Amino acid sequence: MTPSPAPTHQVLAARLLVALEENCPGHLHVSQANDVILSMQRLFVPDVLVTTDEAAERDGKFIAKEVVLAVEIVSPGSQSMDRVLMPALYAKAGIPFYWLIEWSGGLTVHAHRLAEGDDVYQPVGIFTETIKLDEPWDIEIPIARLRPRHL
């Protein structure tokens, strides 16, 4: 059984959800800790995810093709899962965007995009001050806004 995430992890996920939700286009939906079916044998729960709005209206488990962005926040007990296994499985399932958030010694967001015609993520940015991307929509979020009070 996997232990529950630390309070810092949960606050970070909640703040990111709110920040993404504020300017998320109407055809997309931001959510937190929902089941995503990657294959017949695999179901994962990203810390934050963006899906199609149509899929969110169904109010159930999501399938990978309905997920636009999966975000994992690295915790001490999930480092190899979040850094190696999750991105490999998300990419293989066809999830177009993946963010990895590290919060040891500061806050860093690593953004990745699925390579065209491939099942491997390519880095598109490393952010320590402001997340600034034009995909999957125009996003600009100051990192300080995400940081839990004690970090």
Coordinates of N, CA, C and O in Angstrom, one line a residue:
M1 N 0.8 -1.2 0.0 CA 0.0 0.0 0.0 C 0.9 1.2 0.0 O 1.8 1.3 0.8
T2 N 0.6 2.2 -0.8 CA 1.3 3.4 -0.9 C 0.9 4.4 0.2 O -0.3 4.6 0.4
P3 N 1.8 5.0 0.9 CA 1.5 5.9 1.9 C 0.8 7.2 1.3 O 1.1 7.6 0.2
S4 N 0.0 7.9 2.1 CA -0.6 9.1 1.7 C 0.4 10.2 1.4 O 1.5 10.2 2.1
P5 N 0.2 11.1 0.5 CA 1.2 12.1 0.2 C 1.3 13.1 1.4 O 0.4 13.3 2.2
A6 N 2.5 13.7 1.6 CA 2.8 14.6 2.6 C 1.9 15.9 2.4 O 1.5 16.2 1.3
P7 N 1.7 16.7 3.5 CA 0.9 17.9 3.4 C 1.5 18.9 2.4 O 0.7 19.5 1.6
T8 N 2.8 19.0 2.3 CA 3.5 19.9 1.3 C 3.1 19.5 -0.1 O 2.7 20.3 -1.0
H9 N 3.1 18.2 -0.4 CA 2.7 17.6 -1.7 C 1.2 18.0 -2.0 O 0.9 18.5 -3.1
Q10 N 0.4 17.8 -1.1 CA -1.1 18.1 -1.3 C -1.3 19.6 -1.5 O -2.2 20.0 -2.4
V11 N -0.7 20.5 -0.8 CA -0.8 21.9 -0.9 C -0.3 22.3 -2.3 O -1.0 23.1 -3.0
L12 N 0.8 21.8 -2.7 CA 1.4 22.1 -4.0 C 0.4 21.7 -5.1 O 0.1 22.4 -6.1
A13 N -0.1 20.5 -5.0 CA -1.1 20.0 -6.0 C -2.3 20.9 -6.1 O -2.8 21.2 -7.2
A14 N -2.9 21.3 -4.9 CA -4.1 22.1 -4.9 C -3.8 23.5 -5.5 O -4.6 24.0 -6.3
R15 N -2.7 24.1 -5.2 CA -2.4 25.4 -5.7 C -2.1 25.3 -7.2 O -2.6 26.2 -8.0
L16 N -1.5 24.2 -7.7 CA -1.4 24.1 -9.2 C -2.7 23.9 -9.9 O -3.0 24.5 -10.9
L17 N -3.6 23.1 -9.3 CA -4.9 22.9 -9.8 C -5.6 24.3 -10.0 O -6.2 24.6 -11.1
V18 N -5.6 25.1 -9.0 CA -6.3 26.4 -9.0 C -5.6 27.3 -10.1 O -6.3 27.9 -10.9
A19 N -4.3 27.3 -10.1 CA -3.6 28.2 -11.1 C -3.9 27.7 -12.5 O -4.2 28.6 -13.4
L20 N -4.0 26.4 -12.8 CA -4.3 25.9 -14.1 C -5.7 26.2 -14.5 O -6.1 26.6 -15.6
E21 N -6.6 26.0 -13.5 CA -8.0 26.2 -13.7 C -8.4 27.6 -14.1 O -9.3 27.8 -14.9
E22 N -7.7 28.6 -13.6 CA -8.0 30.0 -13.9 C -8.1 30.4 -15.3 O -8.8 31.2 -15.7
N23 N -7.2 29.8 -16.2 CA -7.2 30.2 -17.6 C -7.3 29.0 -18.5 O -6.9 29.0 -19.7
C24 N -7.8 27.9 -18.0 CA -8.0 26.7 -18.8 C -9.1 26.9 -19.8 O -10.1 27.4 -19.5
P25 N -8.8 26.6 -21.1 CA -9.8 26.7 -22.1 C -11.1 25.9 -21.8 O -11.0 24.8 -21.1
G26 N -12.2 26.3 -22.3 CA -13.5 25.7 -22.0 C -13.6 24.2 -22.5 O -14.4 23.5 -21.9
H27 N -12.8 23.8 -23.4 CA -12.9 22.4 -23.9 C -12.0 21.4 -23.1 O -12.0 20.3 -23.3
L28 N -11.3 22.0 -22.1 CA -10.5 21.2 -21.2 C -11.0 21.3 -19.7 O -11.7 22.2 -19.4
H29 N -10.5 20.4 -18.9 CA -11.0 20.3 -17.5 C -9.8 19.9 -16.6 O -9.0 19.0 -16.9
V30 N -9.5 20.7 -15.6 CA -8.4 20.4 -14.6 C -9.0 19.7 -13.4 O -10.0 20.0 -12.9
S31 N -8.3 18.7 -13.0 CA -8.7 17.8 -11.9 C -7.5 17.4 -11.1 O -6.4 17.6 -11.5
Q32 N -7.8 16.7 -10.0 CA -6.7 16.2 -9.1 C -7.0 14.8 -8.7 O -8.1 14.5 -8.3
A33 N -5.9 14.0 -8.8 CA -6.0 12.6 -8.2 C -7.1 11.8 -8.7 O -7.9 11.2 -7.9
N34 N -7.3 11.7 -10.0 CA -8.4 10.8 -10.6 C -7.7 9.6 -11.3 O -6.6 9.7 -11.8
D35 N -8.4 8.5 -11.3 CA -7.9 7.3 -12.0 C -7.8 7.5 -13.5 O -8.7 8.1 -14.1
V36 N -6.7 7.1 -14.0 CA -6.4 7.1 -15.5 C -6.1 5.7 -15.9 O -5.1 5.1 -15.4
I37 N -6.8 5.1 -16.8 CA -6.6 3.8 -17.3 C -5.6 3.9 -18.4 O -5.9 4.5 -19.5
L38 N -4.4 3.4 -18.2 CA -3.3 3.4 -19.2 C -3.4 2.2 -20.2 O -3.0 2.3 -21.3
S39 N -3.8 1.1 -19.6 CA -3.9 -0.2 -20.4 C -4.8 -1.1 -19.6 O -5.2 -0.8 -18.5
M40 N -5.0 -2.3 -20.2 CA -5.8 -3.3 -19.5 C -5.2 -3.7 -18.1 O -6.0 -4.0 -17.2
Q41 N -3.9 -3.5 -18.0 CA -3.3 -3.9 -16.7 C -2.8 -2.8 -15.8 O -2.4 -3.0 -14.7
R42 N -3.0 -1.5 -16.3 CA -2.4 -0.4 -15.6 C -3.4 0.7 -15.4 O -4.0 1.2 -16.3
L43 N -3.5 1.1 -14.1 CA -4.3 2.3 -13.8 C -3.4 3.2 -12.8 O -2.9 2.6 -11.9
F44 N -3.3 4.4 -13.2 CA -2.5 5.3 -12.4 C -3.3 6.5 -12.0 O -4.4 6.8 -12.6
V45 N -2.9 7.2 -11.0 CA -3.6 8.4 -10.5 C -2.6 9.6 -10.4 O -1.9 9.8 -9.5
P46 N -2.6 10.4 -11.5 CA -1.7 11.6 -11.5 C -2.1 12.5 -10.4 O -3.3 12.6 -10.0
D47 N -1.1 13.3 -9.9 CA -1.4 14.3 -8.9 C -2.3 15.4 -9.4 O -3.3 15.8 -8.7
V48 N -2.1 15.9 -10.6 CA -3.0 16.8 -11.2 C -3.1 16.4 -12.7 O -2.1 15.9 -13.2
L49 N -4.2 16.6 -13.3 CA -4.4 16.2 -14.7 C -5.3 17.1 -15.4 O -6.2 17.8 -14.7
V50 N -5.1 17.2 -16.7 CA -6.0 18.0 -17.5 C -6.6 17.0 -18.5 O -5.9 16.3 -19.2
T51 N -7.9 17.0 -18.6 CA -8.6 16.1 -19.6 C -9.5 16.9 -20.5 O -9.7 18.1 -20.3
T52 N -10.1 16.2 -21.4 CA -11.1 16.8 -22.2 C -12.3 17.1 -21.3 O -12.6 16.4 -20.4
D53 N -13.0 18.2 -21.6 CA -14.2 18.5 -20.8 C -15.3 17.4 -21.0 O -16.0 17.1 -20.1
E54 N -15.4 16.9 -22.2 CA -16.4 15.9 -22.5 C -16.1 14.6 -21.6 O -17.1 14.1 -21.1
A55 N -14.9 14.3 -21.4 CA -14.6 13.1 -20.6 C -14.9 13.4 -19.1 O -15.4 12.6 -18.4
A56 N -14.7 14.7 -18.7 CA -15.0 15.0 -17.3 C -16.4 15.0 -17.0 O -16.8 14.7 -15.9
E57 N -17.3 15.3 -18.0 CA -18.7 15.3 -17.8 C -19.2 13.9 -17.5 O -20.3 13.7 -16.8
R58 N -18.5 12.9 -17.9 CA -18.9 11.5 -17.6 C -18.7 11.1 -16.1 O -19.4 10.2 -15.7
D59 N -17.8 11.8 -15.4 CA -17.7 11.6 -14.0 C -17.3 10.2 -13.6 O -17.9 9.6 -12.7
G60 N -16.2 9.7 -14.3 CA -15.7 8.3 -13.9 C -14.3 8.3 -14.2 O -13.6 9.3 -14.2
K61 N -13.8 7.1 -14.4 CA -12.3 6.9 -14.7 C -12.1 7.5 -16.1 O -12.9 7.5 -17.0
F62 N -10.9 8.0 -16.3 CA -10.5 8.5 -17.6 C -9.6 7.5 -18.3 O -8.9 6.7 -17.7
I63 N -9.7 7.5 -19.6 CA -8.8 6.7 -20.4 C -7.7 7.6 -20.9 O -7.9 8.8 -21.0
A64 N -6.5 7.0 -21.2 CA -5.3 7.8 -21.5 C -5.6 8.8 -22.6 O -5.1 9.9 -22.6
K65 N -6.3 8.4 -23.7 CA -6.5 9.3 -24.8 C -7.3 10.5 -24.4 O -7.4 11.5 -25.2
E66 N -8.0 10.5 -23.3 CA -8.8 11.7 -22.8 C -7.9 12.7 -22.0 O -8.4 13.8 -21.7
V67 N -6.7 12.3 -21.7 CA -5.8 13.1 -20.8 C -4.9 13.9 -21.7 O -4.2 13.4 -22.6
V68 N -4.8 15.2 -21.5 CA -4.0 16.1 -22.2 C -2.7 16.3 -21.5 O -1.6 16.4 -22.1
L69 N -2.7 16.5 -20.1 CA -1.6 16.8 -19.3 C -1.7 15.9 -18.0 O -2.7 15.9 -17.4
A70 N -0.6 15.3 -17.7 CA -0.4 14.5 -16.4 C 0.7 15.2 -15.7 O 1.8 15.4 -16.2
V71 N 0.5 15.5 -14.4 CA 1.5 16.1 -13.5 C 1.8 15.2 -12.3 O 0.8 14.8 -11.7
E72 N 3.0 15.0 -12.1 CA 3.4 14.2 -10.9 C 4.3 15.1 -10.1 O 5.2 15.8 -10.6
I73 N 4.1 15.0 -8.8 CA 4.9 15.8 -7.8 C 5.8 14.8 -7.1 O 5.2 13.8 -6.5
V74 N 7.1 14.9 -7.2 CA 8.0 13.9 -6.6 C 8.0 14.0 -5.1 O 8.2 15.1 -4.5
S75 N 7.7 12.9 -4.5 CA 7.8 12.7 -3.1 C 9.0 11.8 -2.8 O 9.4 11.0 -3.6
P76 N 9.5 11.9 -1.5 CA 10.6 11.0 -1.2 C 10.4 9.5 -1.5 O 11.3 8.8 -2.0
G77 N 9.2 9.0 -1.3 CA 8.9 7.6 -1.6 C 8.5 7.3 -3.0 O 8.3 6.1 -3.4
S78 N 8.4 8.3 -3.9 CA 8.0 8.0 -5.3 C 9.0 8.5 -6.3 O 8.6 8.6 -7.5
Q79 N 10.2 8.7 -6.0 CA 11.2 9.3 -6.9 C 11.3 8.5 -8.2 O 11.2 9.0 -9.3
S80 N 11.6 7.2 -8.1 CA 11.8 6.4 -9.3 C 10.5 6.2 -10.1 O 10.6 6.2 -11.3
M81 N 9.4 6.1 -9.4 CA 8.1 6.0 -10.1 C 7.9 7.3 -10.9 O 7.5 7.2 -12.1
D82 N 8.0 8.5 -10.3 CA 7.7 9.7 -10.9 C 8.7 10.2 -12.0 O 8.3 10.8 -13.0
R83 N 9.9 9.8 -11.8 CA 11.0 10.3 -12.7 C 11.2 9.3 -13.9 O 11.6 9.7 -15.0
V84 N 10.9 8.0 -13.7 CA 11.2 7.0 -14.7 C 10.0 6.3 -15.2 O 9.7 6.3 -16.4
L85 N 9.3 5.5 -14.3 CA 8.2 4.7 -14.7 C 7.0 5.4 -15.2 O 6.5 5.1 -16.3
M86 N 6.6 6.4 -14.5 CA 5.4 7.2 -14.9 C 5.5 7.8 -16.2 O 4.6 7.7 -17.1
P87 N 6.6 8.6 -16.5 CA 6.7 9.2 -17.8 C 6.8 8.2 -18.9 O 6.2 8.4 -20.0
A88 N 7.4 7.1 -18.7 CA 7.5 6.0 -19.7 C 6.1 5.5 -20.0 O 5.8 5.3 -21.2
L89 N 5.4 5.2 -19.0 CA 4.0 4.6 -19.2 C 3.0 5.7 -19.8 O 2.2 5.3 -20.6
Y90 N 3.1 6.9 -19.3 CA 2.3 8.0 -19.8 C 2.6 8.2 -21.3 O 1.6 8.4 -22.1
A91 N 3.8 8.2 -21.7 CA 4.2 8.4 -23.1 C 3.7 7.3 -23.9 O 3.1 7.5 -25.0
K92 N 3.9 6.1 -23.5 CA 3.5 4.9 -24.2 C 2.0 4.9 -24.4 O 1.5 4.5 -25.4
A93 N 1.2 5.4 -23.4 CA -0.2 5.5 -23.5 C -0.7 6.7 -24.4 O -1.9 6.8 -24.7
G94 N 0.2 7.6 -24.8 CA -0.1 8.7 -25.7 C -0.6 10.0 -25.0 O -1.1 10.8 -25.7
I95 N -0.3 10.2 -23.7 CA -0.6 11.4 -23.1 C 0.3 12.5 -23.6 O 1.5 12.4 -23.4
P96 N -0.2 13.5 -24.2 CA 0.7 14.5 -24.9 C 1.7 15.3 -24.1 O 2.8 15.6 -24.5
F97 N 1.3 15.6 -22.8 CA 2.1 16.5 -22.0 C 2.3 15.9 -20.6 O 1.3 15.3 -20.0
Y98 N 3.5 16.0 -20.1 CA 3.8 15.5 -18.8 C 4.7 16.5 -18.0 O 5.7 17.0 -18.6
W99 N 4.3 16.9 -16.8 CA 5.1 17.8 -16.0 C 5.6 17.0 -14.7 O 4.8 16.2 -14.1
L100 N 6.8 17.2 -14.4 CA 7.4 16.6 -13.1 C 7.7 17.8 -12.2 O 8.5 18.7 -12.7
I101 N 7.2 17.8 -11.0 CA 7.5 18.9 -10.1 C 8.4 18.3 -9.0 O 8.0 17.4 -8.3
E102 N 9.5 19.0 -8.8 CA 10.5 18.6 -7.7 C 10.4 19.7 -6.6 O 10.4 20.9 -7.0
W103 N 10.3 19.4 -5.4 CA 10.3 20.4 -4.3 C 11.3 20.2 -3.3 O 11.2 20.8 -2.2
S104 N 12.4 19.5 -3.6 CA 13.5 19.4 -2.6 C 14.5 20.5 -2.8 O 15.0 20.7 -3.9
G105 N 14.6 21.4 -1.9 CA 15.6 22.5 -2.0 C 15.1 23.6 -2.9 O 15.8 24.4 -3.5
G106 N 13.8 23.8 -3.0 CA 13.2 24.7 -3.9 C 12.2 24.1 -4.8 O 11.9 22.9 -4.7
L107 N 11.5 24.8 -5.7 CA 10.5 24.3 -6.5 C 10.9 24.3 -8.0 O 11.3 25.4 -8.4
T108 N 10.9 23.2 -8.7 CA 11.3 23.2 -10.1 C 10.3 22.4 -10.8 O 9.9 21.3 -10.4
V109 N 9.8 22.9 -12.0 CA 8.8 22.3 -12.8 C 9.6 21.9 -14.1 O 10.1 22.7 -14.8
H110 N 9.5 20.6 -14.4 CA 10.1 20.1 -15.7 C 8.9 19.7 -16.6 O 8.1 18.9 -16.3
A111 N 8.8 20.4 -17.7 CA 7.7 20.2 -18.7 C 8.2 19.4 -19.8 O 9.3 19.6 -20.3
H112 N 7.4 18.5 -20.3 CA 7.7 17.6 -21.4 C 6.6 17.5 -22.3 O 5.4 17.6 -22.0
R113 N 6.9 17.2 -23.6 CA 5.9 17.0 -24.6 C 6.2 15.7 -25.4 O 7.4 15.4 -25.6
L114 N 5.2 15.0 -25.7 CA 5.4 13.8 -26.5 C 5.9 14.1 -27.8 O 5.4 15.0 -28.5
A115 N 7.0 13.4 -28.2 CA 7.6 13.6 -29.5 C 6.7 13.2 -30.6 O 6.0 12.2 -30.4
E116 N 6.6 13.9 -31.7 CA 5.7 13.6 -32.8 C 6.0 12.3 -33.3 O 7.1 11.9 -33.7
G117 N 4.9 11.4 -33.4 CA 5.1 10.1 -34.0 C 5.9 9.1 -33.1 O 6.4 8.1 -33.6
D118 N 6.1 9.5 -31.8 CA 7.0 8.6 -31.0 C 6.3 8.4 -29.7 O 5.3 9.1 -29.4
D119 N 6.8 7.6 -28.8 CA 6.3 7.4 -27.5 C 7.3 7.7 -26.4 O 7.4 7.0 -25.4
V120 N 8.0 8.8 -26.7 CA 9.0 9.3 -25.7 C 8.8 10.8 -25.5 O 8.6 11.5 -26.5
Y121 N 8.9 11.2 -24.3 CA 8.8 12.7 -24.0 C 10.1 13.4 -24.3 O 11.2 12.9 -24.0
Q122 N 9.9 14.6 -24.8 CA 11.1 15.5 -25.0 C 10.9 16.7 -24.0 O 9.8 17.2 -23.9
P123 N 12.0 17.2 -23.4 CA 11.8 18.3 -22.5 C 11.5 19.6 -23.3 O 12.0 19.8 -24.4
V124 N 10.6 20.4 -22.8 CA 10.3 21.7 -23.4 C 10.6 22.8 -22.5 O 10.4 24.0 -22.9
G125 N 10.9 22.6 -21.2 CA 11.3 23.6 -20.3 C 11.5 23.2 -18.9 O 10.9 22.2 -18.5
I126 N 12.4 23.9 -18.2 CA 12.6 23.7 -16.8 C 12.4 25.1 -16.2 O 13.1 26.0 -16.6
F127 N 11.5 25.1 -15.2 CA 11.1 26.4 -14.7 C 11.3 26.5 -13.2 O 10.9 25.6 -12.4
T128 N 12.0 27.6 -12.7 CA 12.2 27.8 -11.3 C 11.6 29.1 -10.8 O 11.5 29.3 -9.6
E129 N 11.2 30.0 -11.8 CA 10.6 31.3 -11.4 C 9.2 31.4 -11.9 O 8.3 31.8 -11.2
T130 N 9.0 31.1 -13.2 CA 7.7 31.2 -13.8 C 7.5 30.1 -14.8 O 8.4 29.9 -15.7
I131 N 6.4 29.3 -14.8 CA 6.0 28.4 -15.8 C 5.4 29.2 -16.9 O 4.4 29.8 -16.8
K132 N 6.1 29.1 -18.1 CA 5.6 29.9 -19.2 C 5.7 29.0 -20.5 O 6.8 28.6 -20.9
L133 N 4.5 28.6 -20.9 CA 4.4 27.6 -22.0 C 3.2 28.1 -22.9 O 2.3 28.7 -22.5
D134 N 3.3 27.7 -24.2 CA 2.2 28.0 -25.1 C 1.4 26.7 -25.5 O 0.5 26.7 -26.3
E135 N 1.8 25.6 -24.9 CA 1.0 24.3 -25.0 C 0.9 23.6 -23.7 O 1.8 23.7 -22.9
P136 N -0.2 23.0 -23.4 CA -1.4 22.8 -24.2 C -2.3 24.0 -24.4 O -3.2 23.9 -25.2
W137 N -2.0 25.1 -23.7 CA -2.6 26.4 -24.0 C -1.6 27.4 -23.4 O -0.6 27.0 -22.8
D138 N -1.9 28.7 -23.6 CA -0.9 29.7 -23.0 C -1.0 29.7 -21.5 O -2.1 29.9 -20.9
I139 N 0.1 29.3 -20.9 CA 0.2 29.2 -19.5 C 1.3 30.0 -19.0 O 2.4 30.0 -19.5
E140 N 1.0 30.8 -17.9 CA 2.0 31.6 -17.2 C 1.7 31.6 -15.8 O 0.7 32.3 -15.4
I141 N 2.5 30.9 -15.0 CA 2.2 30.7 -13.6 C 3.5 31.0 -12.8 O 4.5 30.3 -13.0
P142 N 3.5 32.0 -11.9 CA 4.7 32.3 -11.1 C 4.8 31.1 -10.1 O 3.9 30.7 -9.4
I143 N 6.0 30.6 -10.0 CA 6.3 29.4 -9.2 C 6.0 29.8 -7.7 O 5.5 29.0 -6.9
A144 N 6.3 31.0 -7.3 CA 6.0 31.5 -5.9 C 4.6 31.3 -5.5 O 4.3 31.0 -4.4
R145 N 3.7 31.3 -6.5 CA 2.3 31.1 -6.2 C 1.9 29.7 -5.9 O 1.0 29.4 -5.2
L146 N 2.8 28.8 -6.3 CA 2.5 27.3 -6.0 C 3.2 26.9 -4.7 O 2.8 25.9 -4.1
R147 N 4.2 27.6 -4.3 CA 5.0 27.2 -3.2 C 4.2 27.2 -1.9 O 3.7 28.2 -1.5
P148 N 4.2 26.1 -1.2 CA 3.6 26.0 0.2 C 4.3 27.0 1.1 O 5.5 27.3 0.9
R149 N 3.7 27.5 2.1 CA 4.2 28.6 3.0 C 5.6 28.2 3.6 O 6.4 29.1 3.7
H150 N 5.8 27.0 3.9 CA 7.1 26.6 4.6 C 8.2 26.3 3.7 O 9.3 25.9 4.2
L151 N 8.0 26.3 2.4 CA 9.1 26.0 1.5 C 9.9 27.3 1.1 O 9.4 28.3 0.9

